[in-house]
Coordinates of C-alpha atoms in Angstrom, one line a residue:
Chain A
M1 CA -0.1 0.0 0.1
T2 CA 1.2 3.5 -0.9
P3 CA 2.0 5.2 2.5
V4 CA -0.1 8.4 3.2
L5 CA 1.9 11.6 3.6
R6 CA 1.6 13.3 6.8
L7 CA 0.9 17.1 6.7
A8 CA 2.2 19.8 9.1
E9 CA -0.1 20.5 12.0
P10 CA -2.2 23.5 11.1
V11 CA -3.1 26.3 13.7
A12 CA -6.3 28.4 14.0
G13 CA -4.7 31.3 12.0
A14 CA -2.2 34.0 12.1
R15 CA -1.6 37.4 13.7
M16 CA 0.8 40.2 13.7
L17 CA 3.1 40.1 16.6
G18 CA 5.5 43.1 15.9
L19 CA 6.3 45.9 13.5
G20 CA 9.4 47.9 12.6
S21 CA 10.8 50.2 10.0
H22 CA 13.9 52.0 8.7
Q23 CA 14.2 55.2 6.9
P24 CA 17.4 56.7 5.7
E25 CA 18.5 59.9 7.5
R26 CA 18.9 62.1 4.5
V27 CA 15.9 64.2 3.6
V28 CA 15.5 65.4 -0.1
T29 CA 13.0 68.2 -0.4
N30 CA 11.2 69.2 -3.7
D31 CA 13.4 72.4 -3.7
E32 CA 16.5 70.2 -3.8
L33 CA 15.2 68.2 -6.8
A34 CA 14.1 71.4 -8.5
Q35 CA 17.7 72.6 -8.6
R36 CA 18.5 69.6 -10.8
I37 CA 15.4 69.1 -13.0
D38 CA 12.6 71.2 -14.4
T39 CA 10.1 71.0 -11.7
N40 CA 8.9 72.8 -8.6
D41 CA 7.6 72.3 -5.0
Q42 CA 3.9 73.4 -5.9
W43 CA 3.8 71.1 -9.0
I44 CA 5.0 68.0 -7.2
R45 CA 2.7 68.6 -4.1
E46 CA -0.3 69.0 -6.4
R47 CA 0.4 66.1 -8.7
V48 CA 1.7 63.4 -6.2
G49 CA 1.4 65.0 -2.6
I50 CA 5.0 64.6 -1.7
R51 CA 6.9 67.4 0.2
S52 CA 10.1 65.5 1.0
R53 CA 11.5 61.9 0.7
R54 CA 14.3 59.9 2.2
I55 CA 17.3 58.7 0.1
A56 CA 19.8 56.3 1.3
A57 CA 23.5 57.0 1.2
D58 CA 25.6 55.3 -1.4
D59 CA 27.2 53.0 1.2
V60 CA 23.9 51.8 2.6
S61 CA 22.4 48.9 1.0
L62 CA 19.0 47.5 0.7
V63 CA 20.0 44.7 3.0
D64 CA 21.2 47.2 5.7
M65 CA 17.8 48.9 5.6
A66 CA 15.9 45.4 5.6
S67 CA 18.1 44.3 8.5
D68 CA 17.5 47.2 10.6
A69 CA 13.6 47.1 10.0
G70 CA 13.6 43.3 10.6
A71 CA 15.5 43.6 13.9
R72 CA 13.0 46.3 15.2
A73 CA 10.1 44.2 14.2
V74 CA 11.6 41.2 16.0
K75 CA 12.3 43.1 19.1
D76 CA 8.8 44.7 18.9
S77 CA 7.3 41.3 18.9
G78 CA 9.2 40.2 22.1
L79 CA 10.5 37.1 20.4
D80 CA 14.0 36.0 20.4
P81 CA 15.4 35.8 16.7
S82 CA 16.0 32.1 17.3
E83 CA 12.1 31.8 17.4
I84 CA 11.8 33.0 13.7
D85 CA 11.9 30.2 11.2
G86 CA 10.8 32.0 8.1
V87 CA 12.2 35.3 6.6
L88 CA 10.5 36.9 3.3
V89 CA 11.9 39.9 1.8
A90 CA 9.6 41.7 -0.8
T91 CA 11.7 43.7 -3.0
C92 CA 12.2 44.8 -6.7
T93 CA 15.3 46.8 -6.4
M94 CA 18.2 44.4 -5.3
P95 CA 21.3 45.4 -7.3
N96 CA 21.5 41.9 -8.5
F97 CA 19.6 38.5 -8.1
I98 CA 22.2 36.4 -6.4
P99 CA 22.6 36.3 -3.4
N100 CA 19.0 37.0 -2.4
A101 CA 18.3 39.5 0.4
A102 CA 16.3 37.2 2.7
A103 CA 19.1 34.8 3.8
Q104 CA 21.7 37.5 4.4
T105 CA 19.2 39.8 6.1
A106 CA 18.3 36.8 8.5
E107 CA 22.0 36.2 9.3
R108 CA 22.4 39.8 10.1
I109 CA 19.6 39.8 12.4
G110 CA 20.6 36.6 14.0
I111 CA 18.0 34.3 12.8
R112 CA 19.5 31.0 12.3
A113 CA 18.8 28.7 9.2
P114 CA 15.3 30.0 8.4
A115 CA 13.3 29.3 5.2
A116 CA 14.5 32.5 3.4
F117 CA 13.5 33.9 0.1
D118 CA 12.8 37.1 -1.9
L119 CA 9.6 37.8 -3.7
N120 CA 8.9 40.2 -6.3
A121 CA 5.3 41.8 -6.6
A122 CA 6.8 45.4 -6.7
C123 CA 4.7 47.8 -4.8
A124 CA 2.1 45.0 -3.8
G125 CA 5.1 43.0 -2.5
F126 CA 4.5 43.5 1.3
C127 CA 0.8 42.5 1.1
Y128 CA 1.6 39.6 -1.1
G129 CA 4.3 38.5 1.4
L130 CA 2.1 39.0 4.4
G131 CA -0.5 36.7 2.7
M132 CA 2.1 34.1 2.2
A133 CA 3.5 34.5 5.7
A134 CA 0.1 34.1 7.3
D135 CA -0.6 31.1 5.2
M136 CA 2.8 29.5 6.1
V137 CA 1.9 30.0 9.9
R138 CA -1.6 28.8 9.4
G139 CA -0.5 25.8 7.5
G140 CA 2.0 24.9 10.1
T141 CA 5.1 24.9 7.9
A142 CA 6.5 27.9 9.9
R143 CA 5.8 29.2 13.3
H144 CA 7.1 32.7 13.2
V145 CA 7.6 34.5 9.9
L146 CA 9.5 37.9 9.5
I147 CA 8.2 39.7 6.4
I148 CA 10.1 42.7 5.2
G149 CA 9.4 45.1 2.3
A150 CA 12.7 46.8 1.5
E151 CA 13.6 49.0 -1.4
K152 CA 16.5 51.1 -2.7
L153 CA 14.7 52.7 -5.5
S154 CA 17.2 55.6 -5.7
D155 CA 19.7 53.2 -7.5
W156 CA 17.1 52.5 -10.2
L157 CA 16.1 56.0 -11.0
D158 CA 17.1 58.3 -13.9
W159 CA 17.7 61.4 -11.6
D160 CA 17.2 63.6 -14.8
D161 CA 13.7 62.1 -15.4
R162 CA 11.3 64.5 -13.7
S163 CA 8.3 62.0 -14.0
T164 CA 10.0 59.5 -11.8
A165 CA 12.7 61.1 -9.8
I166 CA 10.2 63.3 -7.9
I167 CA 8.1 60.1 -6.8
F168 CA 10.3 57.3 -5.7
A169 CA 12.5 56.7 -2.5
D170 CA 14.1 54.4 0.0
G171 CA 13.2 52.6 3.1
A172 CA 12.2 49.3 4.7
G173 CA 9.2 48.1 6.9
A174 CA 8.7 44.8 8.5
A175 CA 6.2 42.7 10.4
V176 CA 6.5 39.4 12.6
I177 CA 3.6 37.1 11.9
G178 CA 3.0 34.2 14.3
P179 CA 0.1 31.8 15.3
A180 CA -3.2 32.8 16.9
P181 CA -4.0 30.6 19.7
D182 CA -7.7 30.4 18.8
A183 CA -10.1 31.7 16.2
A184 CA -11.0 34.8 18.3
A185 CA -7.3 35.9 18.2
V186 CA -6.9 35.6 14.4
G187 CA -5.3 38.8 13.3
V188 CA -4.7 38.5 9.5
G189 CA -7.5 38.1 7.2
P190 CA -7.4 36.2 3.8
V191 CA -5.4 37.9 1.1
A192 CA -7.3 39.2 -2.0
W193 CA -4.7 39.2 -4.6
G194 CA -4.2 39.0 -8.4
S195 CA -2.4 40.5 -11.3
A196 CA -3.1 42.3 -14.6
G197 CA -0.3 40.9 -16.9
E198 CA -1.9 42.5 -19.9
M199 CA -0.5 45.9 -18.4
N200 CA 2.9 44.6 -17.8
Q201 CA 4.6 47.4 -19.8
A202 CA 2.9 50.2 -17.8
I203 CA 5.7 50.1 -15.2
R204 CA 9.0 48.8 -16.2
I205 CA 12.8 49.1 -16.1
L206 CA 14.4 50.7 -19.2
D207 CA 18.0 49.7 -19.7
G208 CA 20.7 52.4 -19.1
H209 CA 19.6 55.9 -18.5
G210 CA 22.5 56.7 -16.3
S211 CA 21.1 55.0 -13.2
K212 CA 23.4 53.5 -10.7
A213 CA 21.9 50.0 -11.3
G214 CA 22.1 50.1 -15.1
G215 CA 18.4 50.4 -15.6
A216 CA 15.8 53.1 -14.7
L217 CA 12.1 52.8 -13.7
H218 CA 9.7 54.2 -16.1
Q219 CA 5.9 54.4 -15.8
E220 CA 2.9 55.3 -18.0
G221 CA 1.7 57.7 -15.4
Q222 CA -1.8 58.3 -16.8
A223 CA -2.4 54.7 -17.5
V224 CA -1.4 53.5 -14.0
F225 CA -3.4 56.4 -12.4
R226 CA -6.4 55.3 -14.3
W227 CA -5.9 51.7 -13.2
A228 CA -5.1 52.5 -9.6
T229 CA -8.1 54.9 -9.2
T230 CA -10.6 52.3 -10.7
Q231 CA -9.2 48.9 -9.8
V232 CA -7.8 49.2 -6.2
A233 CA -11.1 50.0 -4.4
P234 CA -12.6 46.7 -5.6
V235 CA -9.5 44.8 -4.4
A236 CA -9.8 46.5 -0.9
L237 CA -13.6 45.6 -0.8
R238 CA -12.9 42.2 -1.6
A239 CA -10.4 41.8 1.2
I240 CA -13.0 43.2 3.5
E241 CA -15.6 40.7 2.3
L242 CA -13.1 37.8 2.6
A243 CA -12.6 38.7 6.2
G244 CA -16.3 38.5 6.8
L245 CA -16.4 42.4 7.6
T246 CA -18.0 45.4 6.1
P247 CA -16.3 48.7 5.0
A248 CA -17.8 50.4 8.2
D249 CA -15.7 48.0 10.4
I250 CA -12.4 49.6 9.0
D251 CA -10.7 51.8 11.6
V252 CA -7.5 52.5 9.5
F253 CA -6.9 52.3 5.8
V254 CA -3.2 51.9 4.7
P255 CA -2.9 51.8 0.8
H256 CA 0.4 51.6 -0.8
Q257 CA 1.7 55.2 -0.9
A258 CA 1.9 55.5 -4.7
N259 CA 0.4 59.0 -5.1
L260 CA -1.7 61.1 -2.5
R261 CA -4.3 61.5 -5.1
I262 CA -4.7 57.8 -5.6
V263 CA -5.0 57.2 -1.9
E264 CA -7.7 59.9 -1.6
A265 CA -9.5 58.6 -4.7
V266 CA -9.6 55.0 -3.4
A267 CA -10.5 56.2 0.2
K268 CA -13.4 58.2 -1.3
K269 CA -14.8 55.2 -3.1
L270 CA -14.5 53.1 0.1
R271 CA -16.5 55.7 1.8
R272 CA -19.1 55.6 -0.9
H273 CA -19.3 51.7 -0.1
G274 CA -19.9 52.5 3.6
A275 CA -16.4 53.1 5.1
R276 CA -16.7 55.7 7.9
E277 CA -15.9 59.4 7.5
D278 CA -13.5 59.0 10.6
M279 CA -11.6 56.1 9.0
R280 CA -8.0 57.1 9.4
V281 CA -6.2 57.0 6.0
A282 CA -2.5 56.7 5.6
D283 CA -0.8 59.8 4.0
D284 CA 2.8 58.8 4.7
I285 CA 3.9 59.6 1.1
V286 CA 4.0 63.3 2.1
Y287 CA 7.2 62.8 4.0
S288 CA 8.3 59.4 2.8
G289 CA 7.8 59.4 -0.9
N290 CA 6.8 56.2 -2.7
T291 CA 8.9 53.4 -1.4
S292 CA 7.2 50.5 -3.2
S293 CA 7.0 47.3 -1.2
A294 CA 8.1 49.2 2.0
S295 CA 5.4 51.9 1.9
V296 CA 2.6 49.9 3.7
P297 CA 4.6 48.8 6.7
L298 CA 6.4 52.2 6.9
A299 CA 3.1 54.0 6.9
L300 CA 1.7 51.7 9.5
D301 CA 4.7 52.1 11.8
H302 CA 4.7 55.9 11.5
M303 CA 0.9 56.0 12.2
R304 CA 1.6 53.9 15.3
A305 CA 4.2 56.3 16.4
D306 CA 1.9 59.3 16.0
G307 CA -1.1 57.5 17.7
R308 CA -3.3 57.1 14.5
V309 CA -3.0 53.3 14.8
R310 CA -3.7 51.7 18.2
S311 CA -3.8 48.1 19.5
G312 CA -7.0 46.4 18.5
D313 CA -7.7 48.6 15.4
T314 CA -9.1 47.0 12.4
V315 CA -6.7 48.0 9.5
L316 CA -7.1 47.4 5.9
L317 CA -3.9 47.1 3.8
V318 CA -3.7 47.2 0.1
G319 CA -0.7 47.1 -2.3
F320 CA -0.6 47.6 -5.9
G321 CA 2.0 48.3 -8.7
A322 CA 4.3 46.9 -11.3
G323 CA 3.2 43.6 -12.8
L324 CA 0.7 45.0 -12.6
S325 CA 0.0 43.1 -9.3
F326 CA -2.3 43.8 -6.4
A327 CA -2.9 42.3 -2.9
G328 CA -4.8 43.4 0.3
Q329 CA -6.0 42.0 3.6
V330 CA -7.5 43.1 6.8
V331 CA -5.3 43.0 9.9
R332 CA -6.0 43.3 13.5
F333 CA -3.4 45.7 15.0
P334 CA -1.5 43.9 17.8
Chain B
M1 CA -29.2 58.6 -25.3
A2 CA -28.4 62.0 -23.7
D3 CA -28.4 65.1 -26.0
N4 CA -25.7 67.8 -26.0
T5 CA -27.3 69.9 -23.4
E6 CA -27.7 66.9 -21.1
I7 CA -24.1 65.7 -21.6
L8 CA -22.8 69.2 -20.9
A9 CA -24.8 69.4 -17.6
G10 CA -23.7 65.8 -16.6
L11 CA -20.1 66.7 -17.5
A12 CA -20.3 69.9 -15.6
E13 CA -21.4 68.0 -12.4
I14 CA -18.4 65.6 -12.8
V15 CA -15.9 68.5 -13.3
E16 CA -17.4 70.2 -10.1
E17 CA -17.0 67.0 -8.2
V18 CA -13.5 66.0 -9.3
A19 CA -11.9 69.5 -9.5
G20 CA -14.1 71.7 -7.3
I21 CA -15.0 74.0 -10.0
D22 CA -18.5 75.4 -9.9
A23 CA -20.7 73.6 -12.5
A24 CA -21.8 76.9 -13.9
E25 CA -18.4 77.8 -15.0
V26 CA -18.1 74.7 -17.1
S27 CA -19.4 75.8 -20.5
A28 CA -18.6 74.5 -24.1
D29 CA -16.1 77.1 -25.0
K30 CA -13.7 76.5 -22.0
S31 CA -10.4 74.8 -22.2
F32 CA -9.9 72.3 -19.5
V33 CA -6.2 73.1 -19.1
D34 CA -6.1 76.9 -19.7
D35 CA -9.4 78.2 -18.6
L36 CA -10.4 75.6 -15.9
D37 CA -6.9 74.8 -14.7
I38 CA -7.5 71.0 -14.7
D39 CA -4.4 68.8 -14.8
S40 CA -3.9 65.5 -16.6
L41 CA -4.7 63.4 -13.5
S42 CA -7.9 65.1 -12.8
M43 CA -8.8 64.7 -16.5
V44 CA -8.3 60.9 -16.1
E45 CA -10.7 61.0 -13.2
I46 CA -13.2 63.1 -15.2
A47 CA -12.9 60.6 -18.0
V48 CA -13.4 57.6 -15.8
Q49 CA -16.6 59.1 -14.4
A50 CA -17.9 60.2 -17.7
E51 CA -17.3 56.6 -19.0
D52 CA -19.6 55.4 -16.3
K53 CA -22.2 58.1 -16.7
F54 CA -22.5 58.0 -20.4
G55 CA -21.5 54.5 -21.3
V56 CA -18.6 55.6 -23.5
K57 CA -15.0 54.6 -23.7
I58 CA -12.4 57.5 -23.5
P59 CA -9.0 56.0 -23.8
D60 CA -6.0 58.0 -22.7
D61 CA -4.9 58.9 -26.3
Q62 CA -8.4 60.1 -27.1
L63 CA -8.5 62.1 -23.9
A64 CA -5.4 64.1 -24.8
E65 CA -7.3 65.3 -28.0
L66 CA -10.2 66.7 -25.9
K67 CA -9.0 70.3 -25.4
T68 CA -12.4 72.0 -24.4
V69 CA -15.4 71.0 -22.7
G70 CA -17.2 71.2 -26.2
D71 CA -14.6 68.7 -27.5
A72 CA -15.7 66.4 -24.7
V73 CA -19.4 66.8 -25.3
D74 CA -19.0 66.2 -29.0
Y75 CA -17.0 63.1 -28.4
I76 CA -19.4 61.6 -25.9
A77 CA -22.4 62.4 -28.2
K78 CA -20.7 60.6 -31.1
N79 CA -19.6 57.6 -29.1
Q80 CA -22.5 56.9 -26.6

């Protein structure tokens, strides 16, 4: 008789145990960018909502930022690094593909021999990774997973291209996901995710263009704006529905910080579908820029620091970007 | 099918909602960019709402051709 395979022992669900982030020290204002390219502070504030962004120094790597954010999240969770057995780094801006970011980041934090891998879903990466981390924990294949979104977009920019140089920035954010002891303690809802591969050229890397990494990010601004302002709200609503909630249950909304006008347009749509007027909406892009996969956990950590996210809050996360790809889920804030 | 007067009125409502410009200001001879000071991203939002309201498709390349409110009214009337 063929032997039956045994499966890992599943748990009731997953929850967030800790959060951490890292931002480079250097603040780059709109006025500073306007010295190099034909733009100005008012134009940038009106089009994308950014007042300043953080750009990493030449000698600070993506892994440096990921390690700092990850270590902070582990510390915040109260766990010892030895208790972490999975490390995921969501990124699309590693300087090269080998070695990956996750294994060296784990080593730097002192996490020994975890399952470690990178995933690329661009600006949706953190929410993709959070979905995977929660399913790993729930399925019993990992007990505590560190998910990190980390990007050094400054290496992949053409600093003479005013359509992208004003938008993107550097940073990292991380969360520790662990088991929920019972159904009532489940703190990460099912992920609503997908992709729109027919629009793969809307955001892409163009070879050369004088960037440090040898390629520069390019996006079809209008097409992406149209897609985001029409297609992200349905993903968010789906995530709410999958968690068995209604829009009125959402205390805090943290969408990917792509453009403040996209954030506002999506929030408006959610309110039309019953989200509350007093729902707190992340606007971290104003002082952080668009940090791709790092933007959701960065915004969440900053909102915690200024008291706009509190323990027990029902928080809606949604990421969207190159691929195109999108993912969202509801989280109970620890 | 909406006639041109109805399209103009409907479009003016959308412009007011998206860009905060009094609907009464939105007349056929006005240029979206030069007279109403509407930027390209707001134009996308207006186009998306007009698509829903009038059952037309306004792709980005077509959108760029719609310089005045009257251009948009004519385009919608022709394509609805």
